[in-house]
Amino acid sequence: MLRKRLDLHIGYLLFVCLLAISTVGCTSAPPPVETADQQSKTNVSLTPKTGGTITIGYQAEPDTLDPQKTALPAGNFVGGLLGGALMVMDPYTFELKPNLAESYTISKDGKTWTFKLRPGVKFHDGTPLTASSIKQSMERAMDPKTASPLTGQELALIQSISAPDDSTLIFQLKQPSAPLLSALSYGGYHQPLSMEAVKKYGNNYGRNPVGVGPWKFESWKTGESITLKRNDDYQWAPPFVENKGPVRPDRLVIKFIKDNQTLMAALDSGTIDIANVPAKDVKKYKNDKKFTVVEGTQPVENFIGMNLENEILQDINVRKALNLAINKEALIAADLKGEGVPVYGPIPPTMIGYDPAVEQYGYKYNKEEAMRLLEEAGWKTNERGIREKDGKGLSLMMIIDTPKPGNQLVQSMLKEIGVDLKIQSYEMATATAQAVKGAFDLMATDHGSNDPDILNLLLNSNQIGGLNVFRISNKKLDSLLEKGATIMDSGQRKKTYAAIQKLVVDEAYWIPLYSAKMFQVINNRIQGVKPNPLATLNIQDMWVNE
């Protein structure tokens, strides 16, 4: 619900389907890459071929392919295939690297950013990529007349852009911004546009996009598919791929299939080659030699937030007891068939800034200690097994927007320590509205982003009335969050987020649960499949074995 850019449109914020995590010198070690047995058995001696078509099943259709006029992840996904950004995240090391830029420098005060552009890059219409063309493109996004719902908003801290020569681009910022460099790695939302094409197509540009990426736009059948064709001039691939030149397939088709069962039926029949499959359905593909399953964990955390306006939850011992009462492994088994990892703090393991120390000091399942803390807080068990204090029962209401087995399991776990938990299910929009109003005690939700600055929106007291639906107000935490958003020194930023994690856990502000694994299932007619910790698709190295 509270994600920044996820593979669906959720709550206020969005995230990309093919995630691009980046860092301003704030990295954490990537988890080991996990794949099914088929991947290791792929015939690596095969010689890559040119030609053929790859078809991807995707559950959402873009509203437009004008990246400056969309906030939908589907638009960013397809746009990322057509374009590229100044920076790119290496999905194997989690490092932010120059992409359309050849290098960059940031001044000591964090306000002047200078990019040197990679030479020889051209738009699909043949016009060269220059500093001036990027300047014009970004100024279009920032222009209020464009009404950019996401790209323009993320560039709002840029005060001015200059292009003293064709290869030099300079940003002057209003204030330092660590997350901005992350934003500049989104190849869809933050790709430069051919201003010649913008002038030519006007309001129809979103159906006639012209980028600098490995794929060119060919056609769009509304409600059915988008077809892209190979850009034969492409020679500026990201640093982490093997194939530095044009992609090998002739075409890439993105087929829109909303229903999971229909998506898997298309995968089974060979109508599509690649699809994202839920954990509960992935086992059959792991056991099928026709498919390769690439798995990874994206930086998304499921958690239970607490409304601190609730008098009961203002007692830290109660908050700690609720944390200790939850068996994370049991929830992973119930909700994900075991395909997930436990989370112990406000930052999930694959998000930049994650501090592994949280696994040692975070709350582990301990029912006896939970009951001891409630006793210490004055909550005594009545004849019905529910705790009471001053004649008031320990009863809480949890709102959910996604019914799943774990919700009832949480209810049962809390009952074991004497808490009467009632569950209220809403549609997503209604749940969000209820949360903003504060009409809840607990809320089962999730958050995710490409940068830990998402916590500034969720935990800073200046966001009460916005995304800080939990009404958390802590001046020390506010100060740390603001430092994390503006500090440019790599080591200091990492230490700042480590301190944030420790403070949030010490105060038991919410109950971290788990991060779900995601799975890309790929027909073995597609070769060159390379797994990475996030299970993102590296189509640049793929080819069709026909």
Short mmCIF file of N, CA, C and O in Angstrom, two decimals, residues 119-210:
data_model
loop_
_atom_site.label_atom_id
_atom_site.label_comp_id
_atom_site.label_asym_id
_atom_site.label_seq_id
_atom_site.Cartn_x
_atom_site.Cartn_y
_atom_site.Cartn_z
N PRO A 119 29.91 9.76 -25.46
CA PRO A 119 29.85 10.21 -26.86
C PRO A 119 29.18 9.19 -27.77
O PRO A 119 29.14 7.99 -27.47
N GLY A 120 28.62 9.68 -28.87
CA GLY A 120 28.10 8.80 -29.92
C GLY A 120 26.69 8.28 -29.73
O GLY A 120 26.20 7.51 -30.55
N VAL A 121 26.01 8.70 -28.68
CA VAL A 121 24.65 8.22 -28.44
C VAL A 121 23.68 8.97 -29.35
O VAL A 121 23.77 10.20 -29.50
N LYS A 122 22.75 8.22 -29.95
CA LYS A 122 21.77 8.82 -30.85
C LYS A 122 20.36 8.37 -30.49
O LYS A 122 20.14 7.26 -30.01
N PHE A 123 19.40 9.26 -30.74
CA PHE A 123 17.99 8.90 -30.62
C PHE A 123 17.60 7.98 -31.78
O PHE A 123 18.31 7.89 -32.80
N HIS A 124 16.47 7.33 -31.65
CA HIS A 124 16.00 6.44 -32.70
C HIS A 124 15.76 7.15 -34.03
O HIS A 124 15.79 6.52 -35.09
N ASP A 125 15.52 8.47 -33.99
CA ASP A 125 15.30 9.21 -35.24
C ASP A 125 16.61 9.75 -35.82
O ASP A 125 16.61 10.50 -36.80
N GLY A 126 17.75 9.35 -35.22
CA GLY A 126 19.05 9.74 -35.76
C GLY A 126 19.65 11.01 -35.19
O GLY A 126 20.81 11.30 -35.43
N THR A 127 18.88 11.77 -34.43
CA THR A 127 19.42 13.01 -33.85
C THR A 127 20.35 12.66 -32.70
O THR A 127 20.10 11.72 -31.95
N PRO A 128 21.45 13.41 -32.53
CA PRO A 128 22.42 13.08 -31.48
C PRO A 128 21.93 13.47 -30.09
O PRO A 128 21.19 14.45 -29.94
N LEU A 129 22.35 12.69 -29.10
CA LEU A 129 22.07 13.04 -27.71
C LEU A 129 23.14 14.02 -27.26
O LEU A 129 24.33 13.68 -27.24
N THR A 130 22.73 15.22 -26.90
CA THR A 130 23.66 16.24 -26.41
C THR A 130 23.19 16.75 -25.06
O THR A 130 22.05 16.49 -24.63
N ALA A 131 24.08 17.50 -24.40
CA ALA A 131 23.70 18.09 -23.12
C ALA A 131 22.50 19.01 -23.29
O ALA A 131 21.60 19.06 -22.44
N SER A 132 22.46 19.72 -24.41
CA SER A 132 21.35 20.63 -24.68
C SER A 132 20.04 19.87 -24.84
O SER A 132 18.99 20.30 -24.35
N SER A 133 20.08 18.70 -25.50
CA SER A 133 18.85 17.94 -25.70
C SER A 133 18.33 17.37 -24.38
O SER A 133 17.12 17.31 -24.14
N ILE A 134 19.24 16.97 -23.49
CA ILE A 134 18.82 16.49 -22.17
C ILE A 134 18.25 17.65 -21.35
O ILE A 134 17.23 17.51 -20.68
N LYS A 135 18.91 18.80 -21.43
CA LYS A 135 18.43 20.00 -20.74
C LYS A 135 17.00 20.33 -21.16
O LYS A 135 16.11 20.54 -20.32
N GLN A 136 16.76 20.37 -22.47
CA GLN A 136 15.42 20.69 -22.97
C GLN A 136 14.40 19.65 -22.53
O GLN A 136 13.27 19.98 -22.16
N SER A 137 14.80 18.39 -22.55
CA SER A 137 13.90 17.31 -22.15
C SER A 137 13.52 17.43 -20.68
O SER A 137 12.34 17.33 -20.30
N MET A 138 14.52 17.68 -19.82
CA MET A 138 14.25 17.78 -18.39
C MET A 138 13.45 19.04 -18.07
O MET A 138 12.57 19.01 -17.19
N GLU A 139 13.72 20.11 -18.77
CA GLU A 139 12.96 21.34 -18.54
C GLU A 139 11.51 21.15 -18.95
O GLU A 139 10.60 21.74 -18.34
N ARG A 140 11.26 20.31 -19.95
CA ARG A 140 9.87 19.99 -20.32
C ARG A 140 9.18 19.28 -19.16
O ARG A 140 8.03 19.58 -18.82
N ALA A 141 9.88 18.33 -18.54
CA ALA A 141 9.30 17.60 -17.40
C ALA A 141 9.01 18.53 -16.24
O ALA A 141 8.01 18.37 -15.53
N MET A 142 9.88 19.52 -16.03
CA MET A 142 9.74 20.44 -14.90
C MET A 142 8.74 21.56 -15.16
O MET A 142 8.30 22.22 -14.23
N ASP A 143 8.38 21.76 -16.41
CA ASP A 143 7.44 22.81 -16.79
C ASP A 143 6.05 22.49 -16.26
O ASP A 143 5.51 21.42 -16.56
N PRO A 144 5.42 23.36 -15.47
CA PRO A 144 4.07 23.10 -14.96
C PRO A 144 3.06 22.78 -16.07
O PRO A 144 2.09 22.05 -15.82
N LYS A 145 3.27 23.31 -17.26
CA LYS A 145 2.35 23.04 -18.36
C LYS A 145 2.34 21.56 -18.75
O LYS A 145 1.34 21.06 -19.25
N THR A 146 3.46 20.87 -18.52
CA THR A 146 3.53 19.44 -18.83
C THR A 146 2.71 18.63 -17.84
O THR A 146 2.21 17.56 -18.18
N ALA A 147 2.55 19.16 -16.64
CA ALA A 147 1.80 18.47 -15.57
C ALA A 147 2.33 17.06 -15.35
O ALA A 147 1.57 16.10 -15.27
N SER A 148 3.64 16.94 -15.25
CA SER A 148 4.26 15.63 -15.05
C SER A 148 3.94 15.11 -13.65
O SER A 148 4.30 15.73 -12.65
N PRO A 149 3.27 13.95 -13.56
CA PRO A 149 2.84 13.45 -12.25
C PRO A 149 3.95 12.85 -11.42
O PRO A 149 3.79 12.69 -10.21
N LEU A 150 5.08 12.48 -12.04
CA LEU A 150 6.13 11.84 -11.27
C LEU A 150 7.52 12.38 -11.64
O LEU A 150 8.24 12.88 -10.79
N THR A 151 7.89 12.31 -12.93
CA THR A 151 9.23 12.74 -13.34
C THR A 151 9.49 14.19 -12.94
O THR A 151 10.53 14.50 -12.34
N GLY A 152 8.57 15.07 -13.25
CA GLY A 152 8.73 16.48 -12.90
C GLY A 152 8.83 16.70 -11.41
O GLY A 152 9.61 17.54 -10.94
N GLN A 153 8.05 15.93 -10.64
CA GLN A 153 8.08 16.06 -9.18
C GLN A 153 9.45 15.68 -8.63
O GLN A 153 9.96 16.30 -7.70
N GLU A 154 10.05 14.64 -9.20
CA GLU A 154 11.34 14.18 -8.70
C GLU A 154 12.48 15.12 -9.06
O GLU A 154 13.55 15.07 -8.45
N LEU A 155 12.26 15.98 -10.06
CA LEU A 155 13.28 16.94 -10.46
C LEU A 155 13.08 18.31 -9.80
O LEU A 155 13.80 19.26 -10.10
N ALA A 156 12.12 18.39 -8.90
CA ALA A 156 11.72 19.69 -8.34
C ALA A 156 12.83 20.40 -7.58
O ALA A 156 12.81 21.62 -7.46
N LEU A 157 13.81 19.64 -7.07
CA LEU A 157 14.89 20.27 -6.31
C LEU A 157 15.97 20.86 -7.22
O LEU A 157 16.90 21.50 -6.73
N ILE A 158 15.85 20.65 -8.53
CA ILE A 158 16.82 21.25 -9.46
C ILE A 158 16.40 22.70 -9.70
O ILE A 158 15.31 22.97 -10.19
N GLN A 159 17.28 23.62 -9.37
CA GLN A 159 16.99 25.05 -9.54
C GLN A 159 17.24 25.49 -10.97
O GLN A 159 16.46 26.28 -11.54
N SER A 160 18.32 24.99 -11.58
CA SER A 160 18.62 25.35 -12.96
C SER A 160 19.47 24.27 -13.61
O SER A 160 20.15 23.50 -12.93
N ILE A 161 19.41 24.21 -14.95
CA ILE A 161 20.19 23.26 -15.74
C ILE A 161 20.94 24.06 -16.80
O ILE A 161 20.36 24.92 -17.46
N SER A 162 22.22 23.76 -16.96
CA SER A 162 23.00 24.43 -18.02
C SER A 162 23.75 23.40 -18.84
O SER A 162 24.04 22.30 -18.37
N ALA A 163 24.04 23.76 -20.08
CA ALA A 163 24.75 22.88 -21.01
C ALA A 163 25.83 23.71 -21.71
O ALA A 163 25.64 24.18 -22.84
N PRO A 164 26.98 23.92 -21.04
CA PRO A 164 28.01 24.77 -21.62
C PRO A 164 28.62 24.25 -22.91
O PRO A 164 29.14 25.01 -23.71
N ASP A 165 28.54 22.92 -23.12
CA ASP A 165 28.95 22.34 -24.41
C ASP A 165 28.16 21.06 -24.61
O ASP A 165 27.38 20.66 -23.74
N ASP A 166 28.35 20.40 -25.75
CA ASP A 166 27.53 19.24 -26.10
C ASP A 166 27.67 18.08 -25.13
O ASP A 166 26.75 17.25 -25.01
N SER A 167 28.79 17.99 -24.43
CA SER A 167 29.03 16.83 -23.57
C SER A 167 28.98 17.14 -22.07
O SER A 167 29.21 16.25 -21.26
N THR A 168 28.67 18.38 -21.70
CA THR A 168 28.67 18.75 -20.28
C THR A 168 27.29 19.24 -19.85
O THR A 168 26.72 20.15 -20.46
N LEU A 169 26.76 18.61 -18.81
CA LEU A 169 25.44 18.94 -18.28
C LEU A 169 25.61 19.29 -16.80
O LEU A 169 26.22 18.52 -16.04
N ILE A 170 25.10 20.44 -16.39
CA ILE A 170 25.28 20.89 -15.01
C ILE A 170 23.93 21.18 -14.36
O ILE A 170 23.11 21.90 -14.91
N PHE A 171 23.71 20.58 -13.18
CA PHE A 171 22.52 20.87 -12.38
C PHE A 171 22.93 21.74 -11.20
O PHE A 171 23.93 21.46 -10.53
N GLN A 172 22.14 22.76 -10.93
CA GLN A 172 22.27 23.53 -9.70
C GLN A 172 21.06 23.20 -8.84
O GLN A 172 19.92 23.48 -9.22
N LEU A 173 21.29 22.60 -7.67
CA LEU A 173 20.19 22.18 -6.80
C LEU A 173 19.87 23.24 -5.76
O LEU A 173 20.74 23.99 -5.33
N LYS A 174 18.61 23.26 -5.34
CA LYS A 174 18.19 24.16 -4.27
C LYS A 174 18.79 23.73 -2.93
O LYS A 174 19.07 24.56 -2.07
N GLN A 175 18.94 22.42 -2.77
CA GLN A 175 19.53 21.86 -1.56
C GLN A 175 20.07 20.48 -1.91
O GLN A 175 19.64 19.88 -2.89
N PRO A 176 21.01 19.95 -1.13
CA PRO A 176 21.52 18.61 -1.43
C PRO A 176 20.40 17.58 -1.39
O PRO A 176 19.47 17.70 -0.58
N SER A 177 20.48 16.58 -2.25
CA SER A 177 19.45 15.54 -2.29
C SER A 177 20.07 14.20 -2.68
O SER A 177 20.38 13.97 -3.85
N ALA A 178 20.27 13.35 -1.69
CA ALA A 178 20.82 12.02 -1.97
C ALA A 178 19.88 11.18 -2.84
O ALA A 178 20.34 10.51 -3.76
N PRO A 179 18.55 11.19 -2.61
CA PRO A 179 17.68 10.35 -3.42
C PRO A 179 17.58 10.75 -4.89
O PRO A 179 17.15 9.95 -5.71
N LEU A 180 17.94 11.99 -5.24
CA LEU A 180 17.82 12.42 -6.64
C LEU A 180 18.67 11.58 -7.56
O LEU A 180 18.26 11.26 -8.67
N LEU A 181 19.87 11.22 -7.12
CA LEU A 181 20.74 10.41 -7.98
C LEU A 181 20.10 9.05 -8.24
O LEU A 181 20.25 8.48 -9.33
N SER A 182 19.39 8.52 -7.25
CA SER A 182 18.64 7.28 -7.44
C SER A 182 17.58 7.45 -8.53
O SER A 182 17.43 6.61 -9.41
N ALA A 183 16.85 8.56 -8.45
CA ALA A 183 15.79 8.82 -9.43
C ALA A 183 16.37 8.88 -10.84
O ALA A 183 15.73 8.43 -11.80
N LEU A 184 17.58 9.41 -10.97
CA LEU A 184 18.19 9.57 -12.29
C LEU A 184 18.68 8.25 -12.88
O LEU A 184 19.30 8.23 -13.94
N SER A 185 18.39 7.14 -12.21
CA SER A 185 18.73 5.82 -12.76
C SER A 185 17.53 5.13 -13.40
O SER A 185 17.66 4.03 -13.92
N TYR A 186 16.37 5.76 -13.36
CA TYR A 186 15.18 5.16 -13.96
C TYR A 186 15.17 5.39 -15.48
O TYR A 186 14.90 6.50 -15.94
N GLY A 187 15.44 4.32 -16.23
CA GLY A 187 15.54 4.45 -17.68
C GLY A 187 14.23 4.74 -18.37
O GLY A 187 14.21 5.16 -19.53
N GLY A 188 13.11 4.54 -17.67
CA GLY A 188 11.82 4.89 -18.24
C GLY A 188 11.44 6.31 -17.92
O GLY A 188 11.45 7.19 -18.76
N TYR A 189 11.13 6.57 -16.65
CA TYR A 189 10.67 7.89 -16.23
C TYR A 189 11.66 9.00 -16.57
O TYR A 189 11.27 10.10 -16.95
N HIS A 190 12.96 8.74 -16.41
CA HIS A 190 13.95 9.80 -16.54
C HIS A 190 14.80 9.69 -17.81
O HIS A 190 15.92 10.18 -17.85
N GLN A 191 14.27 9.08 -18.84
CA GLN A 191 14.97 9.04 -20.11
C GLN A 191 14.85 10.38 -20.83
O GLN A 191 13.84 11.08 -20.70
N PRO A 192 15.87 10.78 -21.61
CA PRO A 192 15.73 11.98 -22.44
C PRO A 192 14.82 11.70 -23.63
O PRO A 192 14.78 10.57 -24.15
N LEU A 193 14.09 12.71 -24.05
CA LEU A 193 13.19 12.59 -25.19
C LEU A 193 13.80 13.31 -26.39
O LEU A 193 14.46 14.33 -26.23
N SER A 194 13.54 12.80 -27.58
CA SER A 194 13.90 13.52 -28.79
C SER A 194 12.96 14.71 -28.92
O SER A 194 11.76 14.55 -29.16
N MET A 195 13.50 15.91 -28.75
CA MET A 195 12.64 17.09 -28.83
C MET A 195 12.12 17.31 -30.25
O MET A 195 11.06 17.91 -30.45
N GLU A 196 12.86 16.80 -31.24
CA GLU A 196 12.36 16.85 -32.62
C GLU A 196 11.08 16.03 -32.74
O GLU A 196 10.12 16.43 -33.40
N ALA A 197 11.10 14.84 -32.09
CA ALA A 197 9.90 13.98 -32.13
C ALA A 197 8.76 14.59 -31.34
O ALA A 197 7.59 14.48 -31.73
N VAL A 198 9.08 15.23 -30.21
CA VAL A 198 8.04 15.90 -29.41
C VAL A 198 7.35 16.97 -30.25
O VAL A 198 6.12 17.10 -30.23
N LYS A 199 8.15 17.75 -30.99
CA LYS A 199 7.57 18.80 -31.85
C LYS A 199 6.75 18.17 -32.97
O LYS A 199 5.67 18.67 -33.33
N LYS A 200 7.25 17.08 -33.53
CA LYS A 200 6.58 16.44 -34.67
C LYS A 200 5.23 15.85 -34.28
O LYS A 200 4.23 16.03 -34.98
N TYR A 201 5.20 15.13 -33.13
CA TYR A 201 3.98 14.39 -32.77
C TYR A 201 3.08 15.14 -31.79
O TYR A 201 1.90 14.78 -31.64
N GLY A 202 3.61 16.15 -31.10
CA GLY A 202 2.78 16.93 -30.19
C GLY A 202 2.10 16.06 -29.15
O GLY A 202 2.74 15.26 -28.46
N ASN A 203 0.79 16.20 -29.03
CA ASN A 203 0.04 15.44 -28.03
C ASN A 203 -0.01 13.95 -28.31
O ASN A 203 -0.43 13.17 -27.45
N ASN A 204 0.41 13.54 -29.50
CA ASN A 204 0.42 12.12 -29.85
C ASN A 204 1.78 11.47 -29.60
O ASN A 204 2.00 10.31 -29.99
N TYR A 205 2.69 12.20 -28.95
CA TYR A 205 4.02 11.64 -28.70
C TYR A 205 3.93 10.34 -27.88
O TYR A 205 4.70 9.41 -28.09
N GLY A 206 3.00 10.28 -26.95
CA GLY A 206 2.85 9.09 -26.09
C GLY A 206 2.54 7.83 -26.85
O GLY A 206 2.68 6.72 -26.33
N ARG A 207 2.10 7.97 -28.11
CA ARG A 207 1.86 6.81 -28.98
C ARG A 207 2.92 6.70 -30.08
O ARG A 207 2.85 5.82 -30.93
N ASN A 208 3.90 7.60 -30.02
CA ASN A 208 4.99 7.61 -31.01
C ASN A 208 6.31 7.96 -30.33
O ASN A 208 7.00 8.90 -30.72
N PRO A 209 6.69 7.20 -29.29
CA PRO A 209 7.86 7.56 -28.50
C PRO A 209 9.18 7.35 -29.27
O PRO A 209 9.30 6.43 -30.07
N VAL A 210 10.14 8.22 -29.00
CA VAL A 210 11.46 8.14 -29.63
C VAL A 210 12.51 8.31 -28.54
O VAL A 210 12.64 9.39 -27.96
#
